[in-house]
PDB file of C-alpha atoms in Angstrom:
ATOM      1  CA  MET B 141      22.339  -9.962   9.287  1.00 60.00           C
ATOM      2  CA  SER B 142      21.241 -12.444   6.612  1.00 83.00           C
ATOM      3  CA  ALA B 143      18.869 -11.507   3.808  1.00 86.00           C
ATOM      4  CA  LEU B 144      16.362 -14.116   5.031  1.00 88.00           C
ATOM      5  CA  ILE B 145      16.098 -12.596   8.510  1.00 90.00           C
ATOM      6  CA  LEU B 146      15.793  -9.091   7.070  1.00 90.00           C
ATOM      7  CA  ALA B 147      13.087 -10.252   4.663  1.00 91.00           C
ATOM      8  CA  LEU B 148      11.118 -11.906   7.462  1.00 92.00           C
ATOM      9  CA  ALA B 149      11.374  -8.865   9.737  1.00 91.00           C
ATOM     10  CA  ALA B 150      10.427  -6.372   7.025  1.00 89.00           C
ATOM     11  CA  GLY B 151       7.577  -8.576   5.813  1.00 90.00           C
ATOM     12  CA  ALA B 152       6.125  -8.839   9.316  1.00 91.00           C
ATOM     13  CA  VAL B 153       6.107  -5.055   9.781  1.00 87.00           C
ATOM     14  CA  ILE B 154       4.534  -4.427   6.369  1.00 86.00           C
ATOM     15  CA  GLY B 155       1.871  -7.072   6.890  1.00 87.00           C
ATOM     16  CA  LEU B 156       1.079  -5.610  10.308  1.00 84.00           C
ATOM     17  CA  ALA B 157       0.451  -2.186   8.805  1.00 79.00           C
ATOM     18  CA  LEU B 158      -1.686  -3.576   5.982  1.00 80.00           C
ATOM     19  CA  GLY B 159      -3.810  -5.625   8.346  1.00 79.00           C
ATOM     20  CA  ALA B 160      -4.311  -2.820  10.843  1.00 75.00           C
ATOM     21  CA  LEU B 161      -4.700   0.200   8.563  1.00 72.00           C
ATOM     22  CA  GLY B 162      -5.892  -1.256   5.244  1.00 69.00           C
ATOM     23  CA  GLY B 163      -2.799   0.163   3.570  1.00 67.00           C
ATOM     24  CA  GLY B 164       0.446   1.891   4.320  1.00 64.00           C
ATOM     25  CA  GLY B 165       2.603  -1.190   4.736  1.00 66.00           C
ATOM     26  CA  SER B 166       3.167  -1.370   1.010  1.00 64.00           C
ATOM     27  CA  VAL B 167       4.760   2.064   0.931  1.00 72.00           C
ATOM     28  CA  LEU B 168       7.483   0.701   3.234  1.00 79.00           C
ATOM     29  CA  ALA B 169       8.108  -2.374   1.086  1.00 86.00           C
ATOM     30  CA  VAL B 170       9.995  -0.497  -1.658  1.00 84.00           C
ATOM     31  CA  PRO B 171      12.557   1.197   0.626  1.00 85.00           C
ATOM     32  CA  ALA B 172      12.967  -2.041   2.608  1.00 88.00           C
ATOM     33  CA  LEU B 173      13.723  -3.966  -0.578  1.00 90.00           C
ATOM     34  CA  ILE B 174      16.126  -1.298  -1.848  1.00 90.00           C
ATOM     35  CA  TYR B 175      18.075  -0.450   1.306  1.00 88.00           C
ATOM     36  CA  LEU B 176      17.897  -3.689   3.288  1.00 90.00           C
ATOM     37  CA  LEU B 177      17.864  -6.318   0.554  1.00 91.00           C
ATOM     38  CA  ASP B 178      19.810  -4.610  -2.276  1.00 89.00           C
ATOM     39  CA  PHE B 179      17.062  -4.648  -4.912  1.00 90.00           C
ATOM     40  CA  THR B 180      17.210  -2.143  -7.757  1.00 87.00           C
ATOM     41  CA  PRO B 181      14.406   0.472  -7.759  1.00 83.00           C
ATOM     42  CA  VAL B 182      12.660  -1.255 -10.687  1.00 81.00           C
ATOM     43  CA  GLY B 183      13.073  -4.700  -9.106  1.00 86.00           C
ATOM     44  CA  ALA B 184      11.874  -3.370  -5.751  1.00 87.00           C
ATOM     45  CA  THR B 185       8.715  -1.854  -7.208  1.00 83.00           C
ATOM     46  CA  THR B 186       7.893  -5.105  -9.027  1.00 87.00           C
ATOM     47  CA  ALA B 187       8.573  -7.239  -5.949  1.00 90.00           C
ATOM     48  CA  SER B 188       6.495  -4.832  -3.869  1.00 87.00           C
ATOM     49  CA  LEU B 189       3.507  -5.361  -6.156  1.00 86.00           C
ATOM     50  CA  VAL B 190       3.788  -9.139  -5.726  1.00 89.00           C
ATOM     51  CA  ILE B 191       4.066  -8.825  -1.944  1.00 90.00           C
ATOM     52  CA  VAL B 192       1.227  -6.330  -1.692  1.00 86.00           C
ATOM     53  CA  ALA B 193      -1.161  -8.229  -3.989  1.00 88.00           C
ATOM     54  CA  VAL B 194      -0.832 -11.514  -2.094  1.00 90.00           C
ATOM     55  CA  THR B 195      -0.859  -9.952   1.376  1.00 88.00           C
ATOM     56  CA  SER B 196      -3.794  -7.652   0.659  1.00 88.00           C
ATOM     57  CA  ALA B 197      -5.893 -10.486  -0.757  1.00 90.00           C
ATOM     58  CA  THR B 198      -5.214 -12.510   2.397  1.00 88.00           C
ATOM     59  CA  ALA B 199      -5.966  -9.615   4.754  1.00 85.00           C
ATOM     60  CA  MET B 200      -9.125  -8.790   2.804  1.00 90.00           C
ATOM     61  CA  SER B 201     -10.565 -12.231   3.556  1.00 88.00           C
ATOM     62  CA  ALA B 202     -10.372 -11.529   7.293  1.00 83.00           C
ATOM     63  CA  HIS B 203     -12.098  -8.157   6.925  1.00 84.00           C
ATOM     64  CA  ALA B 204     -14.712  -9.669   4.610  1.00 90.00           C
ATOM     65  CA  ARG B 205     -15.724 -12.184   7.268  1.00 88.00           C
ATOM     66  CA  ASP B 206     -16.535  -9.246   9.545  1.00 85.00           C
ATOM     67  CA  GLY B 207     -18.625  -7.607   6.822  1.00 88.00           C
ATOM     68  CA  ASN B 208     -16.221  -4.694   6.338  1.00 84.00           C
ATOM     69  CA  VAL B 209     -15.661  -5.037   2.570  1.00 89.00           C
ATOM     70  CA  ARG B 210     -18.072  -3.067   0.367  1.00 87.00           C
ATOM     71  CA  TRP B 211     -17.696  -5.199  -2.734  1.00 88.00           C
ATOM     72  CA  ARG B 212     -19.669  -3.131  -5.248  1.00 82.00           C
ATOM     73  CA  THR B 213     -18.036   0.137  -4.205  1.00 81.00           C
ATOM     74  CA  GLY B 214     -14.577  -1.428  -4.227  1.00 84.00           C
ATOM     75  CA  VAL B 215     -15.019  -2.931  -7.693  1.00 83.00           C
ATOM     76  CA  LEU B 216     -16.264   0.361  -9.160  1.00 81.00           C
ATOM     77  CA  PHE B 217     -13.424   2.326  -7.558  1.00 82.00           C
ATOM     78  CA  SER B 218     -10.853  -0.234  -8.710  1.00 83.00           C
ATOM     79  CA  ALA B 219     -12.193  -0.333 -12.274  1.00 86.00           C
ATOM     80  CA  ALA B 220     -11.298   3.337 -12.754  1.00 86.00           C
ATOM     81  CA  GLY B 221      -7.695   2.587 -11.763  1.00 83.00           C
ATOM     82  CA  ILE B 222      -6.990  -0.513 -13.857  1.00 84.00           C
ATOM     83  CA  GLY B 223      -6.052   1.346 -17.055  1.00 85.00           C
ATOM     84  CA  PRO B 224      -3.815   3.933 -15.344  1.00 85.00           C
ATOM     85  CA  ALA B 225      -2.185   1.171 -13.273  1.00 79.00           C
ATOM     86  CA  MET B 226      -1.315  -0.819 -16.386  1.00 81.00           C
ATOM     87  CA  LEU B 227      -0.014   2.281 -18.170  1.00 85.00           C
ATOM     88  CA  GLY B 228       2.058   3.278 -15.147  1.00 81.00           C
ATOM     89  CA  GLY B 229       3.475  -0.226 -14.896  1.00 75.00           C
ATOM     90  CA  ALA B 230       4.577  -0.083 -18.521  1.00 78.00           C
ATOM     91  CA  LEU B 231       6.235   3.323 -18.064  1.00 80.00           C
ATOM     92  CA  ALA B 232       8.030   2.522 -14.808  1.00 74.00           C
ATOM     93  CA  ALA B 233      10.871   0.561 -16.432  1.00 70.00           C
ATOM     94  CA  ARG B 234      11.743   3.614 -18.567  1.00 80.00           C
ATOM     95  CA  ILE B 235      12.066   6.042 -15.652  1.00 80.00           C
ATOM     96  CA  PRO B 236      15.617   6.632 -14.327  1.00 81.00           C
ATOM     97  CA  ALA B 237      16.252   4.992 -10.945  1.00 72.00           C
ATOM     98  CA  ALA B 238      17.020   8.295  -9.190  1.00 78.00           C
ATOM     99  CA  VAL B 239      13.804   9.865 -10.487  1.00 82.00           C
ATOM    100  CA  LEU B 240      11.764   6.833  -9.404  1.00 76.00           C
ATOM    101  CA  THR B 241      13.285   6.958  -5.916  1.00 74.00           C
ATOM    102  CA  ALA B 242      12.701  10.711  -5.588  1.00 82.00           C
ATOM    103  CA  ALA B 243       9.113  10.435  -6.818  1.00 80.00           C
ATOM    104  CA  PHE B 244       8.423   7.662  -4.342  1.00 75.00           C
ATOM    105  CA  ALA B 245       9.892   9.742  -1.515  1.00 80.00           C
ATOM    106  CA  VAL B 246       7.724  12.748  -2.401  1.00 83.00           C
ATOM    107  CA  VAL B 247       4.512  10.702  -2.528  1.00 76.00           C
ATOM    108  CA  ALA B 248       5.371   8.978   0.749  1.00 74.00           C
ATOM    109  CA  GLY B 249       6.176  12.311   2.415  1.00 81.00           C
ATOM    110  CA  VAL B 250       2.914  13.916   1.296  1.00 79.00           C
ATOM    111  CA  ALA B 251       0.970  10.901   2.539  1.00 72.00           C
ATOM    112  CA  ALA B 252       2.748  11.025   5.908  1.00 76.00           C
ATOM    113  CA  LEU B 253       2.034  14.744   6.375  1.00 81.00           C
ATOM    114  CA  ARG B 254      -1.604  14.164   5.447  1.00 72.00           C
ATOM    115  CA  MET B 255      -1.853  11.456   8.089  1.00 68.00           C
ATOM    116  CA  LEU B 256      -0.268  13.649  10.764  1.00 77.00           C
ATOM    117  CA  ARG B 257      -2.556  16.582  10.013  1.00 76.00           C
ATOM    118  CA  SER B 258      -5.786  14.595   9.869  1.00 66.00           C
ATOM    119  CA  GLY B 259      -7.893  13.924  12.906  1.00 59.00           C
ATOM    120  CA  PRO B 260      -9.730  10.716  13.785  1.00 55.00           C
ATOM    121  CA  ALA B 261     -11.715   9.434  10.815  1.00 49.00           C
ATOM    122  CA  ALA B 262     -15.351  10.401  10.852  1.00 49.00           C
ATOM    123  CA  ASP B 263     -18.221   7.953  10.419  1.00 47.00           C
ATOM    124  CA  ALA B 264     -20.449  10.441   8.620  1.00 47.00           C
ATOM    125  CA  ILE B 265     -21.871   9.485   5.243  1.00 50.00           C
ATOM    126  CA  VAL B 266     -21.362  11.978   2.389  1.00 50.00           C
ATOM    127  CA  PRO B 267     -23.000  11.939  -1.076  1.00 53.00           C
ATOM    128  CA  VAL B 268     -21.075   9.966  -3.674  1.00 54.00           C
ATOM    129  CA  ARG B 269     -19.818  12.011  -6.631  1.00 63.00           C
ATOM    130  CA  PRO B 270     -19.102   9.613  -9.532  1.00 66.00           C
ATOM    131  CA  GLY B 271     -16.738  12.041 -11.284  1.00 71.00           C
ATOM    132  CA  ARG B 272     -14.589  12.541  -8.208  1.00 69.00           C
ATOM    133  CA  ALA B 273     -14.683   8.801  -7.486  1.00 71.00           C
ATOM    134  CA  ALA B 274     -13.452   7.999 -11.006  1.00 76.00           C
ATOM    135  CA  ALA B 275     -10.714  10.633 -10.773  1.00 79.00           C
ATOM    136  CA  ALA B 276      -9.576   9.330  -7.383  1.00 78.00           C
ATOM    137  CA  GLY B 277      -9.566   5.726  -8.608  1.00 83.00           C
ATOM    138  CA  GLY B 278      -7.660   6.644 -11.772  1.00 85.00           C
ATOM    139  CA  GLY B 279      -5.051   8.656  -9.877  1.00 81.00           C
ATOM    140  CA  LEU B 280      -4.579   5.859  -7.389  1.00 77.00           C
ATOM    141  CA  GLY B 281      -4.083   3.359 -10.205  1.00 80.00           C
ATOM    142  CA  ALA B 282      -1.404   5.529 -11.816  1.00 83.00           C
ATOM    143  CA  VAL B 283       0.520   5.820  -8.535  1.00 77.00           C
ATOM    144  CA  THR B 284       0.288   2.049  -8.071  1.00 71.00           C
ATOM    145  CA  GLY B 285       1.630   1.309 -11.546  1.00 76.00           C
ATOM    146  CA  VAL B 286       4.576   3.699 -11.515  1.00 78.00           C
ATOM    147  CA  LEU B 287       5.758   3.445  -7.919  1.00 71.00           C
ATOM    148  CA  GLY B 288       4.894  -0.158  -7.121  1.00 62.00           C
ATOM    149  CA  VAL B 289       2.729   0.630  -4.111  1.00 64.00           C
ATOM    150  CA  GLY B 290      -0.739  -0.718  -3.493  1.00 60.00           C
ATOM    151  CA  GLY B 291      -2.014   2.772  -2.739  1.00 67.00           C
ATOM    152  CA  GLY B 292      -3.865   1.929   0.457  1.00 68.00           C
ATOM    153  CA  PHE B 293      -2.405   4.954   2.219  1.00 67.00           C
ATOM    154  CA  LEU B 294      -4.259   7.038  -0.401  1.00 69.00           C
ATOM    155  CA  ALA B 295      -7.249   4.724  -0.922  1.00 77.00           C
ATOM    156  CA  VAL B 296      -8.542   4.865   2.652  1.00 74.00           C
ATOM    157  CA  PRO B 297      -8.832   8.690   2.764  1.00 68.00           C
ATOM    158  CA  ALA B 298     -10.407   8.665  -0.717  1.00 72.00           C
ATOM    159  CA  LEU B 299     -12.961   6.007   0.209  1.00 77.00           C
ATOM    160  CA  VAL B 300     -13.924   7.962   3.327  1.00 72.00           C
ATOM    161  CA  GLY B 301     -13.875  11.473   1.869  1.00 65.00           C
ATOM    162  CA  VAL B 302     -15.022  10.856  -1.701  1.00 69.00           C
ATOM    163  CA  LEU B 303     -17.303   7.826  -1.425  1.00 73.00           C
ATOM    164  CA  GLY B 304     -18.506   8.343   2.142  1.00 71.00           C
ATOM    165  CA  LEU B 305     -17.562   4.953   3.601  1.00 75.00           C
ATOM    166  CA  ARG B 306     -17.174   4.562   7.339  1.00 75.00           C
ATOM    167  CA  MET B 307     -13.599   4.011   8.477  1.00 72.00           C
ATOM    168  CA  ARG B 308     -13.913   0.271   9.154  1.00 76.00           C
ATOM    169  CA  ASN B 309     -15.525  -0.303   5.751  1.00 83.00           C
ATOM    170  CA  ALA B 310     -12.896   1.899   4.075  1.00 80.00           C
ATOM    171  CA  VAL B 311     -10.072  -0.189   5.574  1.00 80.00           C
ATOM    172  CA  GLY B 312     -11.585  -3.468   4.366  1.00 85.00           C
ATOM    173  CA  THR B 313     -12.587  -2.121   0.951  1.00 87.00           C
ATOM    174  CA  SER B 314      -9.170  -0.550   0.375  1.00 86.00           C
ATOM    175  CA  LEU B 315      -7.634  -4.030   0.496  1.00 88.00           C
ATOM    176  CA  LEU B 316      -9.821  -5.008  -2.468  1.00 90.00           C
ATOM    177  CA  VAL B 317      -8.712  -1.871  -4.331  1.00 86.00           C
ATOM    178  CA  ILE B 318      -5.058  -2.552  -3.522  1.00 84.00           C
ATOM    179  CA  THR B 319      -5.293  -6.155  -4.749  1.00 88.00           C
ATOM    180  CA  VAL B 320      -6.908  -5.218  -8.071  1.00 85.00           C
ATOM    181  CA  ASN B 321      -4.544  -2.308  -8.766  1.00 79.00           C
ATOM    182  CA  SER B 322      -1.457  -4.333  -7.870  1.00 83.00           C
ATOM    183  CA  LEU B 323      -2.451  -7.194 -10.178  1.00 86.00           C
ATOM    184  CA  ALA B 324      -3.187  -4.757 -13.017  1.00 81.00           C
ATOM    185  CA  ALA B 325       0.237  -3.140 -12.634  1.00 78.00           C
ATOM    186  CA  LEU B 326       1.928  -6.552 -12.452  1.00 83.00           C
ATOM    187  CA  ALA B 327       0.289  -7.549 -15.741  1.00 82.00           C
ATOM    188  CA  MET B 328       2.441  -4.897 -17.437  1.00 76.00           C
ATOM    189  CA  ARG B 329       5.620  -5.983 -15.653  1.00 75.00           C
ATOM    190  CA  ALA B 330       5.624  -9.670 -16.573  1.00 73.00           C
ATOM    191  CA  GLY B 331       9.125  -9.414 -17.969  1.00 73.00           C
ATOM    192  CA  THR B 332      10.592  -8.118 -14.712  1.00 74.00           C
ATOM    193  CA  VAL B 333       8.899 -10.698 -12.460  1.00 78.00           C
ATOM    194  CA  GLU B 334      11.094 -13.515 -13.766  1.00 75.00           C
ATOM    195  CA  GLY B 335      14.255 -11.785 -12.552  1.00 79.00           C
ATOM    196  CA  LEU B 336      13.126 -11.470  -8.925  1.00 86.00           C
ATOM    197  CA  ASP B 337      15.046 -13.250  -6.160  1.00 88.00           C
ATOM    198  CA  TRP B 338      12.283 -15.573  -4.959  1.00 90.00           C
ATOM    199  CA  ALA B 339      14.452 -16.864  -2.122  1.00 90.00           C
ATOM    200  CA  VAL B 340      13.943 -13.397  -0.617  1.00 91.00           C
ATOM    201  CA  VAL B 341      10.506 -12.487  -1.960  1.00 92.00           C
ATOM    202  CA  GLY B 342       8.910 -15.775  -0.850  1.00 93.00           C
ATOM    203  CA  PRO B 343       9.788 -15.455   2.874  1.00 94.00           C
ATOM    204  CA  PHE B 344       8.933 -11.746   2.694  1.00 94.00           C
ATOM    205  CA  VAL B 345       5.423 -12.605   1.472  1.00 93.00           C
ATOM    206  CA  GLY B 346       4.980 -15.338   4.085  1.00 94.00           C
ATOM    207  CA  ALA B 347       5.930 -13.040   6.951  1.00 93.00           C
ATOM    208  CA  ALA B 348       3.705 -10.280   5.569  1.00 91.00           C
ATOM    209  CA  ILE B 349       0.685 -12.607   5.477  1.00 91.00           C
ATOM    210  CA  LEU B 350       1.214 -13.625   9.112  1.00 91.00           C
ATOM    211  CA  GLY B 351       1.756  -9.979  10.068  1.00 89.00           C
ATOM    212  CA  ALA B 352      -1.498  -8.990   8.365  1.00 86.00           C
ATOM    213  CA  TRP B 353      -3.469 -11.385  10.561  1.00 83.00           C
ATOM    214  CA  ASP B 354      -1.822  -9.906  13.656  1.00 83.00           C
ATOM    215  CA  GLY B 355      -2.545  -6.399  12.360  1.00 80.00           C
ATOM    216  CA  LYS B 356      -6.234  -7.231  12.047  1.00 76.00           C
ATOM    217  CA  ARG B 357      -6.309  -8.286  15.718  1.00 79.00           C
ATOM    218  CA  LEU B 358      -4.233  -5.270  16.771  1.00 75.00           C
ATOM    219  CA  ALA B 359      -6.641  -2.872  15.070  1.00 70.00           C
ATOM    220  CA  ALA B 360      -9.393  -4.091  17.365  1.00 71.00           C
ATOM    221  CA  LYS B 361      -7.358  -3.242  20.491  1.00 75.00           C
ATOM    222  CA  ILE B 362      -5.583   0.041  19.698  1.00 73.00           C
ATOM    223  CA  SER B 363      -6.982   3.322  18.475  1.00 70.00           C
ATOM    224  CA  GLY B 364      -6.784   3.516  14.699  1.00 61.00           C
ATOM    225  CA  HIS B 365      -5.842   7.187  14.990  1.00 71.00           C
ATOM    226  CA  MET B 366      -2.860   6.339  17.221  1.00 76.00           C
ATOM    227  CA  LEU B 367      -1.695   3.629  14.804  1.00 66.00           C
ATOM    228  CA  GLN B 368      -2.041   6.089  11.948  1.00 67.00           C
ATOM    229  CA  ARG B 369       0.115   8.719  13.655  1.00 75.00           C
ATOM    230  CA  ILE B 370       2.851   6.247  14.590  1.00 73.00           C
ATOM    231  CA  PHE B 371       2.996   4.970  11.022  1.00 69.00           C
ATOM    232  CA  ALA B 372       3.034   8.515   9.633  1.00 74.00           C
ATOM    233  CA  VAL B 373       6.127   9.425  11.666  1.00 80.00           C
ATOM    234  CA  VAL B 374       7.976   6.321  10.453  1.00 73.00           C
ATOM    235  CA  LEU B 375       6.897   6.967   6.872  1.00 72.00           C
ATOM    236  CA  LEU B 376       8.045  10.591   7.005  1.00 83.00           C
ATOM    237  CA  ALA B 377      11.495   9.521   8.202  1.00 81.00           C
ATOM    238  CA  VAL B 378      11.758   6.948   5.392  1.00 75.00           C
ATOM    239  CA  ALA B 379      10.674   9.539   2.801  1.00 79.00           C
ATOM    240  CA  ALA B 380      13.294  12.019   4.011  1.00 84.00           C
ATOM    241  CA  PHE B 381      16.042   9.387   3.866  1.00 78.00           C
ATOM    242  CA  MET B 382      15.090   8.328   0.319  1.00 74.00           C
ATOM    243  CA  LEU B 383      14.901  11.915  -0.925  1.00 81.00           C
ATOM    244  CA  ILE B 384      18.374  12.688   0.434  1.00 83.00           C
ATOM    245  CA  ASP B 385      19.730   9.465  -1.093  1.00 73.00           C
ATOM    246  CA  ALA B 386      18.242  10.310  -4.505  1.00 73.00           C
ATOM    247  CA  ALA B 387      19.832  13.764  -4.407  1.00 76.00           C
ATOM    248  CA  LEU B 388      23.348  12.443  -3.663  1.00 70.00           C
TER     249      LEU B 388
END
């Protein structure tokens, strides 16, 4: 199968997850780029940030039209993650490929187990704790910078549990957080962007954008909890595969 077809297929799936869940698709981009399209771990994490930043910004516009983006909350949450994201982006190139792959697999596995164990998201409002919000935003930024993921699979639970957003608002706002963190991490990887294979990354981004629009429509028809569980199972399988590969 040609690299173009693989890029289009993977991009569509990742965009679908981003549009429907406000995150999660980005955590599949790195393994797709490594195992399907022969990117190095460092190249895959950089390409993932490009894909995620553009796709999330596009998906966010659709959620914003429905009033589901809490701009002030998203900006404050993102601001705490900009510094850690830039620092993580600078450190990523110095981490051995096997360690980067293993770390990614562990984070993905933990996120998948968290999704499987959680019930349907509640709509209850909880008091905002600025210290916890800053810590959550900073931790999310660090993960984004080092592993090349937008962090939406962690941002949505944090926005609901720490900042008290309703699920629909958390999904839309997470796309703002993902976009800001991804751009901050990319700012520290400027040297690695030039070496990307744009003949692959370009179609990947295009398919992801179209998939994100479909994901937004799908989210309105299917239970978000069901989508979350399906994605968690796929993510857990990917994490297990990557962890085994890193150990060999």
